[in-house]
Short mmCIF file of C-alpha atoms in Angstrom, two decimals:
data_model
loop_
_atom_site.label_atom_id
_atom_site.label_comp_id
_atom_site.label_asym_id
_atom_site.label_seq_id
_atom_site.Cartn_x
_atom_site.Cartn_y
_atom_site.Cartn_z
CA UNK A 1 14.91 12.35 -4.29
CA UNK A 2 12.05 10.26 -5.68
CA UNK A 3 14.26 7.50 -7.04
CA UNK A 4 13.74 4.03 -5.63
CA UNK A 5 16.94 2.09 -5.10
CA UNK A 6 18.18 -1.04 -3.40
CA UNK A 7 20.14 -0.94 -0.19
CA UNK A 8 23.07 -3.32 -0.13
CA UNK A 9 20.84 -5.78 1.72
CA UNK A 10 18.89 -8.64 0.20
CA UNK A 11 15.13 -8.12 0.27
CA UNK A 12 15.14 -4.37 1.01
CA UNK A 13 14.22 -1.39 -1.16
CA UNK A 14 14.43 2.25 -0.13
CA UNK A 15 12.71 5.36 -1.44
CA UNK A 16 13.58 8.80 -0.04
CA UNK A 17 10.40 10.83 0.49
CA UNK A 18 12.15 13.87 1.96
CA UNK A 19 15.89 14.43 2.01
CA UNK A 20 17.81 14.96 5.23
CA UNK A 21 20.73 17.27 5.99
CA UNK A 22 24.47 16.79 6.22
CA UNK A 23 26.38 13.54 6.09
CA UNK A 24 25.29 10.17 7.36
CA UNK A 25 25.69 9.96 11.15
CA UNK A 26 28.88 8.28 12.37
CA UNK A 27 27.42 5.44 14.36
CA UNK A 28 28.77 3.08 16.97
CA UNK A 29 27.33 0.62 19.48
CA UNK A 30 25.32 2.64 21.97
CA UNK A 31 24.16 5.26 19.47
CA UNK A 32 20.47 5.97 20.11
CA UNK A 33 18.06 6.59 17.24
CA UNK A 34 14.93 8.65 17.90
CA UNK A 35 12.41 8.47 15.09
CA UNK A 36 8.79 8.24 14.11
CA UNK A 37 7.61 5.33 12.03
CA UNK A 38 4.59 3.95 10.30
CA UNK A 39 4.18 0.27 9.37
CA UNK A 40 2.01 -0.69 6.41
CA UNK A 41 1.00 -3.85 4.62
CA UNK A 42 2.21 -4.22 1.06
CA UNK A 43 -1.31 -4.22 -0.37
CA UNK A 44 -3.27 -1.94 -2.68
CA UNK A 45 -4.62 0.13 0.20
CA UNK A 46 -1.31 0.15 2.10
CA UNK A 47 -3.17 -0.83 5.25
CA UNK A 48 -1.70 0.85 8.32
CA UNK A 49 -0.63 -1.54 11.08
CA UNK A 50 1.14 0.82 13.47
CA UNK A 51 1.79 4.57 13.60
CA UNK A 52 4.02 6.04 16.32
CA UNK A 53 2.41 9.46 15.94
CA UNK A 54 -1.00 8.05 16.80
CA UNK A 55 0.55 6.25 19.77
CA UNK A 56 1.69 9.70 20.94
CA UNK A 57 5.40 9.01 21.30
CA UNK A 58 8.46 8.57 19.08
CA UNK A 59 10.37 5.31 18.95
CA UNK A 60 13.88 4.92 20.37
CA UNK A 61 16.31 2.06 19.83
CA UNK A 62 19.94 1.71 20.83
CA UNK A 63 22.35 0.34 18.25
CA UNK A 64 23.99 -2.97 19.12
CA UNK A 65 21.55 -3.86 21.90
CA UNK A 66 19.95 -6.89 20.20
CA UNK A 67 16.73 -5.17 19.11
CA UNK A 68 14.43 -7.97 17.97
CA UNK A 69 13.81 -6.42 14.55
CA UNK A 70 17.44 -6.20 13.48
CA UNK A 71 16.66 -4.79 10.05
CA UNK A 72 15.56 -1.49 11.64
CA UNK A 73 19.16 -0.74 12.65
CA UNK A 74 20.20 -1.21 9.03
CA UNK A 75 17.39 1.01 7.74
CA UNK A 76 18.07 3.82 10.20
CA UNK A 77 21.81 3.63 9.59
CA UNK A 78 21.14 4.58 5.96
CA UNK A 79 19.34 7.81 6.91
CA UNK A 80 20.42 11.40 7.51
CA UNK A 81 18.96 13.63 10.23
CA UNK A 82 15.63 15.03 9.07
CA UNK A 83 15.23 12.42 6.34
CA UNK A 84 11.92 10.68 5.70
CA UNK A 85 12.24 7.39 3.83
CA UNK A 86 10.06 4.48 2.82
CA UNK A 87 11.49 0.97 3.07
CA UNK A 88 10.03 -2.16 1.52
CA UNK A 89 11.24 -5.23 3.42
CA UNK A 90 10.71 -8.81 2.32
CA UNK A 91 9.29 -11.40 4.72
CA UNK A 92 12.79 -12.66 5.57
CA UNK A 93 13.21 -9.46 7.59
CA UNK A 94 9.72 -9.04 9.07
CA UNK A 95 9.01 -12.36 10.80
CA UNK A 96 9.52 -10.85 14.26
CA UNK A 97 7.42 -7.74 13.65
CA UNK A 98 4.31 -9.10 15.39
CA UNK A 99 6.22 -9.52 18.66
CA UNK A 100 7.91 -6.12 18.37
CA UNK A 101 4.58 -4.44 17.67
CA UNK A 102 2.92 -6.28 20.55
CA UNK A 103 5.49 -4.89 22.97
CA UNK A 104 5.21 -1.34 21.60
CA UNK A 105 1.42 -1.41 21.81
CA UNK A 106 1.52 -2.64 25.39
CA UNK A 107 3.89 0.18 26.35
CA UNK A 108 1.57 2.73 24.72
CA UNK A 109 -1.31 1.23 26.71
CA UNK A 110 0.66 1.53 29.94
CA UNK A 111 1.06 -2.24 30.29
CA UNK A 112 4.07 -4.47 30.85
CA UNK A 113 5.46 -5.32 27.38
CA UNK A 114 6.92 -8.61 28.70
CA UNK A 115 3.77 -9.76 30.49
CA UNK A 116 3.45 -13.54 30.10
CA UNK A 117 6.71 -13.84 28.20
CA UNK A 118 9.27 -16.46 29.14
CA UNK A 119 12.98 -15.62 29.23
CA UNK A 120 13.82 -17.17 25.90
CA UNK A 121 14.89 -15.94 22.52
CA UNK A 122 12.36 -14.03 20.46
CA UNK A 123 11.67 -16.92 18.10
CA UNK A 124 11.11 -19.27 21.00
CA UNK A 125 8.62 -16.86 22.52
CA UNK A 126 6.77 -16.67 19.20
CA UNK A 127 5.99 -20.37 19.42
CA UNK A 128 4.80 -19.98 23.03
CA UNK A 129 2.13 -17.46 22.06
CA UNK A 130 -1.25 -18.74 21.04
CA UNK A 131 -2.23 -15.12 20.43
CA UNK A 132 -0.57 -11.74 20.66
CA UNK A 133 -3.82 -10.28 21.92
CA UNK A 134 -4.22 -8.29 18.69
CA UNK A 135 -6.06 -9.82 15.75
CA UNK A 136 -4.02 -8.06 13.04
CA UNK A 137 -0.73 -9.11 14.66
CA UNK A 138 -1.94 -12.71 14.96
CA UNK A 139 -2.42 -12.67 11.19
CA UNK A 140 1.15 -11.44 10.67
CA UNK A 141 2.45 -14.06 13.06
CA UNK A 142 0.65 -16.85 11.20
CA UNK A 143 1.66 -15.64 7.74
CA UNK A 144 4.85 -13.51 7.67
CA UNK A 145 4.75 -11.14 4.72
CA UNK A 146 6.58 -8.17 3.23
CA UNK A 147 6.00 -4.91 5.09
CA UNK A 148 6.56 -1.24 4.36
CA UNK A 149 8.18 1.00 6.98
CA UNK A 150 8.03 4.79 6.65
CA UNK A 151 10.57 6.37 8.99
CA UNK A 152 11.55 9.90 9.94
CA UNK A 153 14.87 10.16 11.76
CA UNK A 154 15.09 13.32 13.81
CA UNK A 155 17.77 12.59 16.41
CA UNK A 156 20.83 10.40 16.88
CA UNK A 157 22.63 10.53 20.22
CA UNK A 158 26.28 9.56 20.29
CA UNK A 159 27.48 11.83 17.48
CA UNK A 160 27.61 15.60 17.07
CA UNK A 161 24.27 16.75 15.73
CA UNK A 162 24.40 19.34 12.97
CA UNK A 163 20.75 20.36 12.88
CA UNK A 164 18.35 21.83 15.42
CA UNK A 165 16.16 19.19 16.98
CA UNK A 166 12.80 18.76 15.22
CA UNK A 167 9.90 17.01 16.86
CA UNK A 168 7.88 16.74 13.67
CA UNK A 169 8.47 16.87 9.95
CA UNK A 170 6.34 18.39 7.24
CA UNK A 171 6.09 21.98 8.46
CA UNK A 172 6.94 24.05 5.41
CA UNK A 173 8.07 27.06 7.45
CA UNK A 174 10.63 24.98 9.34
CA UNK A 175 11.94 23.49 6.15
CA UNK A 176 12.25 26.94 4.63
CA UNK A 177 14.38 28.07 7.59
CA UNK A 178 16.60 25.03 7.12
CA UNK A 179 17.04 25.86 3.45
CA UNK A 180 15.46 22.59 2.34
CA UNK A 181 12.84 24.13 0.04
CA UNK A 182 12.67 27.42 -1.81
CA UNK A 183 9.02 28.05 -1.18
CA UNK A 184 6.66 26.65 1.49
CA UNK A 185 4.09 25.70 -1.15
CA UNK A 186 6.70 23.56 -2.92
CA UNK A 187 6.67 21.01 -0.12
CA UNK A 188 3.89 18.42 -0.21
CA UNK A 189 3.12 16.41 2.90
CA UNK A 190 2.88 12.70 2.26
CA UNK A 191 -0.52 11.23 3.10
CA UNK A 192 0.80 9.06 5.93
CA UNK A 193 1.65 12.17 7.98
CA UNK A 194 -1.65 13.98 7.41
CA UNK A 195 -4.28 14.60 10.06
CA UNK A 196 -7.88 13.44 9.55
CA UNK A 197 -8.92 16.87 8.29
CA UNK A 198 -5.97 17.05 5.89
CA UNK A 199 -6.76 13.61 4.46
CA UNK A 200 -10.39 14.55 3.87
CA UNK A 201 -9.31 17.78 2.18
CA UNK A 202 -6.75 15.95 0.02
CA UNK A 203 -9.21 13.42 -1.43
CA UNK A 204 -11.16 15.73 -3.79
CA UNK A 205 -7.91 17.34 -4.94
CA UNK A 206 -6.36 13.94 -5.71
CA UNK A 207 -9.57 12.86 -7.46
CA UNK A 208 -9.57 16.00 -9.60
CA UNK A 209 -5.87 15.62 -10.42
CA UNK A 210 -6.46 12.00 -11.43
CA UNK A 211 -9.28 13.07 -13.77
CA UNK A 212 -7.05 15.72 -15.32
CA UNK A 213 -4.31 13.16 -15.97
CA UNK A 214 -6.83 10.76 -17.56
CA UNK A 215 -7.82 13.47 -20.03
CA UNK A 216 -4.13 13.70 -20.95
CA UNK A 217 -4.05 9.88 -21.24
CA UNK A 218 -1.42 9.66 -18.51
CA UNK A 219 -3.07 6.59 -17.03
CA UNK A 220 -0.26 5.36 -14.76
CA UNK A 221 0.04 8.79 -13.13
CA UNK A 222 -3.74 9.08 -12.80
CA UNK A 223 -3.95 5.62 -11.19
CA UNK A 224 -1.39 6.71 -8.59
CA UNK A 225 -3.55 9.73 -7.68
CA UNK A 226 -6.69 7.63 -7.32
CA UNK A 227 -4.80 5.07 -5.25
CA UNK A 228 -3.46 7.75 -2.91
CA UNK A 229 -6.97 9.08 -2.38
CA UNK A 230 -8.23 5.56 -1.58
CA UNK A 231 -5.41 5.12 0.95
CA UNK A 232 -6.44 8.35 2.71
CA UNK A 233 -10.04 7.17 2.97
CA UNK A 234 -9.20 3.61 4.03
CA UNK A 235 -6.98 4.95 6.81
CA UNK A 236 -9.93 7.01 8.05
CA UNK A 237 -12.32 4.07 7.64
CA UNK A 238 -10.12 1.94 9.90
CA UNK A 239 -11.19 4.17 12.79
CA UNK A 240 -14.91 3.69 12.08
CA UNK A 241 -17.18 0.72 12.82
CA UNK A 242 -17.85 -1.21 9.60
CA UNK A 243 -21.23 -0.54 7.95
CA UNK A 244 -22.14 2.25 10.37
CA UNK A 245 -22.88 5.78 9.14
CA UNK A 246 -19.35 7.19 9.25
CA UNK A 247 -17.90 4.09 7.56
CA UNK A 248 -20.58 4.14 4.85
CA UNK A 249 -19.99 7.80 4.03
CA UNK A 250 -16.32 7.12 3.48
CA UNK A 251 -17.13 3.98 1.46
CA UNK A 252 -19.30 6.05 -0.87
CA UNK A 253 -16.19 8.14 -1.64
CA UNK A 254 -13.94 5.09 -2.03
CA UNK A 255 -16.08 3.28 -4.64
CA UNK A 256 -15.79 5.75 -7.55
CA UNK A 257 -12.06 6.13 -6.91
CA UNK A 258 -11.52 2.36 -7.12
CA UNK A 259 -13.55 2.26 -10.34
CA UNK A 260 -11.48 5.08 -11.82
CA UNK A 261 -8.31 3.25 -10.78
CA UNK A 262 -9.58 0.09 -12.49
CA UNK A 263 -10.37 2.01 -15.68
CA UNK A 264 -6.76 3.23 -15.75
CA UNK A 265 -5.53 -0.32 -15.27
CA UNK A 266 -7.72 -1.47 -18.17
CA UNK A 267 -6.09 1.17 -20.35
CA UNK A 268 -2.67 -0.03 -19.18
CA UNK A 269 -3.46 -3.67 -19.87
CA UNK A 270 -3.27 -4.71 -16.20
CA UNK A 271 -6.30 -6.97 -16.50
CA UNK A 272 -5.67 -9.28 -13.56
CA UNK A 273 -5.36 -6.31 -11.24
CA UNK A 274 -8.74 -5.11 -12.50
CA UNK A 275 -10.20 -8.55 -11.78
CA UNK A 276 -8.82 -8.46 -8.25
CA UNK A 277 -10.11 -5.01 -7.31
CA UNK A 278 -13.51 -5.22 -8.99
CA UNK A 279 -14.15 -8.60 -7.37
CA UNK A 280 -13.23 -7.19 -3.97
CA UNK A 281 -15.55 -4.22 -4.58
CA UNK A 282 -18.43 -6.46 -5.66
CA UNK A 283 -18.10 -8.54 -2.49
CA UNK A 284 -19.26 -5.42 -0.63
CA UNK A 285 -21.50 -3.90 -3.31
CA UNK A 286 -22.96 -6.66 -5.47
CA UNK A 287 -25.32 -4.28 -7.29
CA UNK A 288 -22.64 -2.03 -8.79
CA UNK A 289 -23.15 -2.23 -12.55
CA UNK A 290 -19.98 -0.27 -13.36
CA UNK A 291 -17.84 -2.70 -11.37
CA UNK A 292 -19.39 -5.65 -13.26
CA UNK A 293 -18.80 -3.84 -16.57
CA UNK A 294 -15.10 -3.26 -15.87
CA UNK A 295 -14.66 -6.79 -14.59
CA UNK A 296 -16.39 -8.14 -17.71
CA UNK A 297 -13.98 -6.21 -19.94
CA UNK A 298 -11.03 -7.60 -17.99
CA UNK A 299 -12.41 -11.15 -18.29
CA UNK A 300 -12.87 -10.65 -22.02
CA UNK A 301 -9.31 -9.38 -22.39
CA UNK A 302 -7.87 -12.56 -20.83
CA UNK A 303 -10.19 -14.88 -22.80
CA UNK A 304 -12.52 -15.79 -19.89
CA UNK A 305 -15.53 -15.88 -22.24
CA UNK A 306 -18.09 -17.44 -19.88
CA UNK A 307 -17.26 -15.09 -17.00
CA UNK A 308 -17.28 -12.06 -19.29
CA UNK A 309 -20.72 -12.93 -20.70
CA UNK A 310 -22.15 -13.49 -17.21
CA UNK A 311 -20.87 -10.12 -15.99
CA UNK A 312 -22.10 -8.27 -19.08
CA UNK A 313 -25.55 -9.82 -18.59
CA UNK A 314 -25.58 -8.64 -14.96
CA UNK A 315 -24.76 -5.13 -16.14
CA UNK A 316 -27.74 -5.08 -18.53
CA UNK A 317 -30.01 -6.39 -15.77
CA UNK A 318 -28.83 -3.89 -13.13
CA UNK A 319 -28.68 -0.84 -15.38
CA UNK A 320 -30.85 -0.96 -18.54
CA UNK A 321 -29.30 2.34 -19.67
CA UNK A 322 -26.06 0.41 -20.32
CA UNK A 323 -27.79 -2.20 -22.51
CA UNK A 324 -26.49 -0.66 -25.75
CA UNK A 325 -22.90 -0.65 -24.46
CA UNK A 326 -23.30 -4.26 -23.30
CA UNK A 327 -24.66 -5.31 -26.71
CA UNK A 328 -21.64 -3.72 -28.41
CA UNK A 329 -19.17 -5.41 -26.03
CA UNK A 330 -20.84 -8.83 -26.47
CA UNK A 331 -20.65 -8.47 -30.25
CA UNK A 332 -16.95 -7.63 -30.05
CA UNK A 333 -16.37 -10.51 -27.64
CA UNK A 334 -18.07 -12.94 -30.02
CA UNK A 335 -15.98 -11.75 -32.96
CA UNK A 336 -12.74 -11.99 -30.97
CA UNK A 337 -13.56 -15.50 -29.75
CA UNK A 338 -14.47 -16.72 -33.26
CA UNK A 339 -11.22 -15.32 -34.62
CA UNK A 340 -9.28 -16.98 -31.80
CA UNK A 341 -10.95 -20.34 -32.44
CA UNK A 342 -10.06 -20.14 -36.15
CA UNK A 343 -6.44 -19.27 -35.35
CA UNK A 344 -6.23 -22.05 -32.75
CA UNK A 345 -7.65 -24.59 -35.20
CA UNK A 346 -5.11 -23.61 -37.88
CA UNK A 347 -2.28 -23.80 -35.36
CA UNK A 348 -3.28 -27.26 -34.13
CA UNK A 349 -3.73 -28.54 -37.70
CA UNK A 350 -0.27 -27.28 -38.57
CA UNK A 351 1.23 -29.01 -35.56
CA UNK A 352 -0.57 -32.28 -36.40
CA UNK A 353 0.52 -32.21 -40.04
CA UNK A 354 4.05 -31.34 -39.00
CA UNK A 355 4.04 -34.34 -36.68
CA UNK A 356 2.86 -36.69 -39.42
CA UNK A 357 5.77 -35.71 -41.60
CA UNK A 358 8.34 -36.74 -39.04
#
C-alpha cells in the first residue's frame, strides 16, 4: 500500500499510508464525512499548518453543500473507512485553503468563523481581507502553493457502515482485532500522528537506522530516515519560542541530521539540494565547518569554483583539524578546473574551425 499513484484529477497525487476496509462508500449528496486531517507545506521539513487532532476535534463536511475547498470532497470520495492517505495537491486546488483554515481555527477558538465576512463568494471575500489574522495563512493567501493533506476517514453517514466506529487510528491492538495486521509490532505509526514523547523517542531510532543504511550505501533510504527525524524535531520546535532553551536543544539535534541528509544527497549527485539546505543551515549557524565543507563540495561539483574555494577556506579557518582534507579537496578542484578549461578550449577551437570551413 506504499505505491504513489495519480487520482483521475489534474494536479493531485495520492499515497495510501494505511489501508481501509471494505469497498468504497456509496456516496450521494448529503453524505457526511467525519475525518481527521493534517495540512503540510510541500517543503523539506513538511511544515505543519493545521492538525485537527491538536485542535481537539475531527472535521466534518457534507457532500454537495458547496464546501469552499472542493477538492476535499474528491479526496475523501477516494477513501475507504479506516484508510489513512496522503494527498499532494497542486496550487490550482489550494487557493482557498487560507480562508477555510481561518474559519476552522476560529471555530476551535470559540469564535464566529464568519466574523467580518461579507455575504459574497469565497474568492470575493479573499480580496476583501487585508489579513486573515494568522501570519502563516496570510503567506498562503499571498502566494498560493501546493499543499499536502494527510487524512484519516473514520465515518461516513448516509451509507451502511461495515466497520465499528474508530475515534483514532494507529492503535495496533485495534488493528489486530480488525484483521488489518498480523502482529501489533508490524504496524508503524506515521510521524504525523505521534505525540511529543513518541516523536522524541523516534528521533534516535531514525538516526541510527539512517546510519545503518549509509553503511550499506543505501543513500536514498538513509536520506529518508534523516528527513523523517528532522520533521519530528521541526514539528516540536514549532511549539517553542525561537532561540530559547527548548528551541535550542531541539536545534542541536536537527543540525547533525541535516548534515547527514546532505551527505547522502552528495552521494546521490543532488548537488543543488545540498546547496539549498547547507545555506539555510549556515544562515542560523555561520560557524559550522561541516556545513561549509559539504556546501563547498556541492559548489565544486557544479563548477562554482570561486564559491567552492571560499567555503573551503572558511572550513580551514574554523576547524584547523580539517586543513588536510581541505588541501586535498582544493588540489582536486584545481585539477578538475584545469581539465575543464582544456576541454572547453578544444571544443571552442573545433567550433571556430568548423565555422571557417563553411
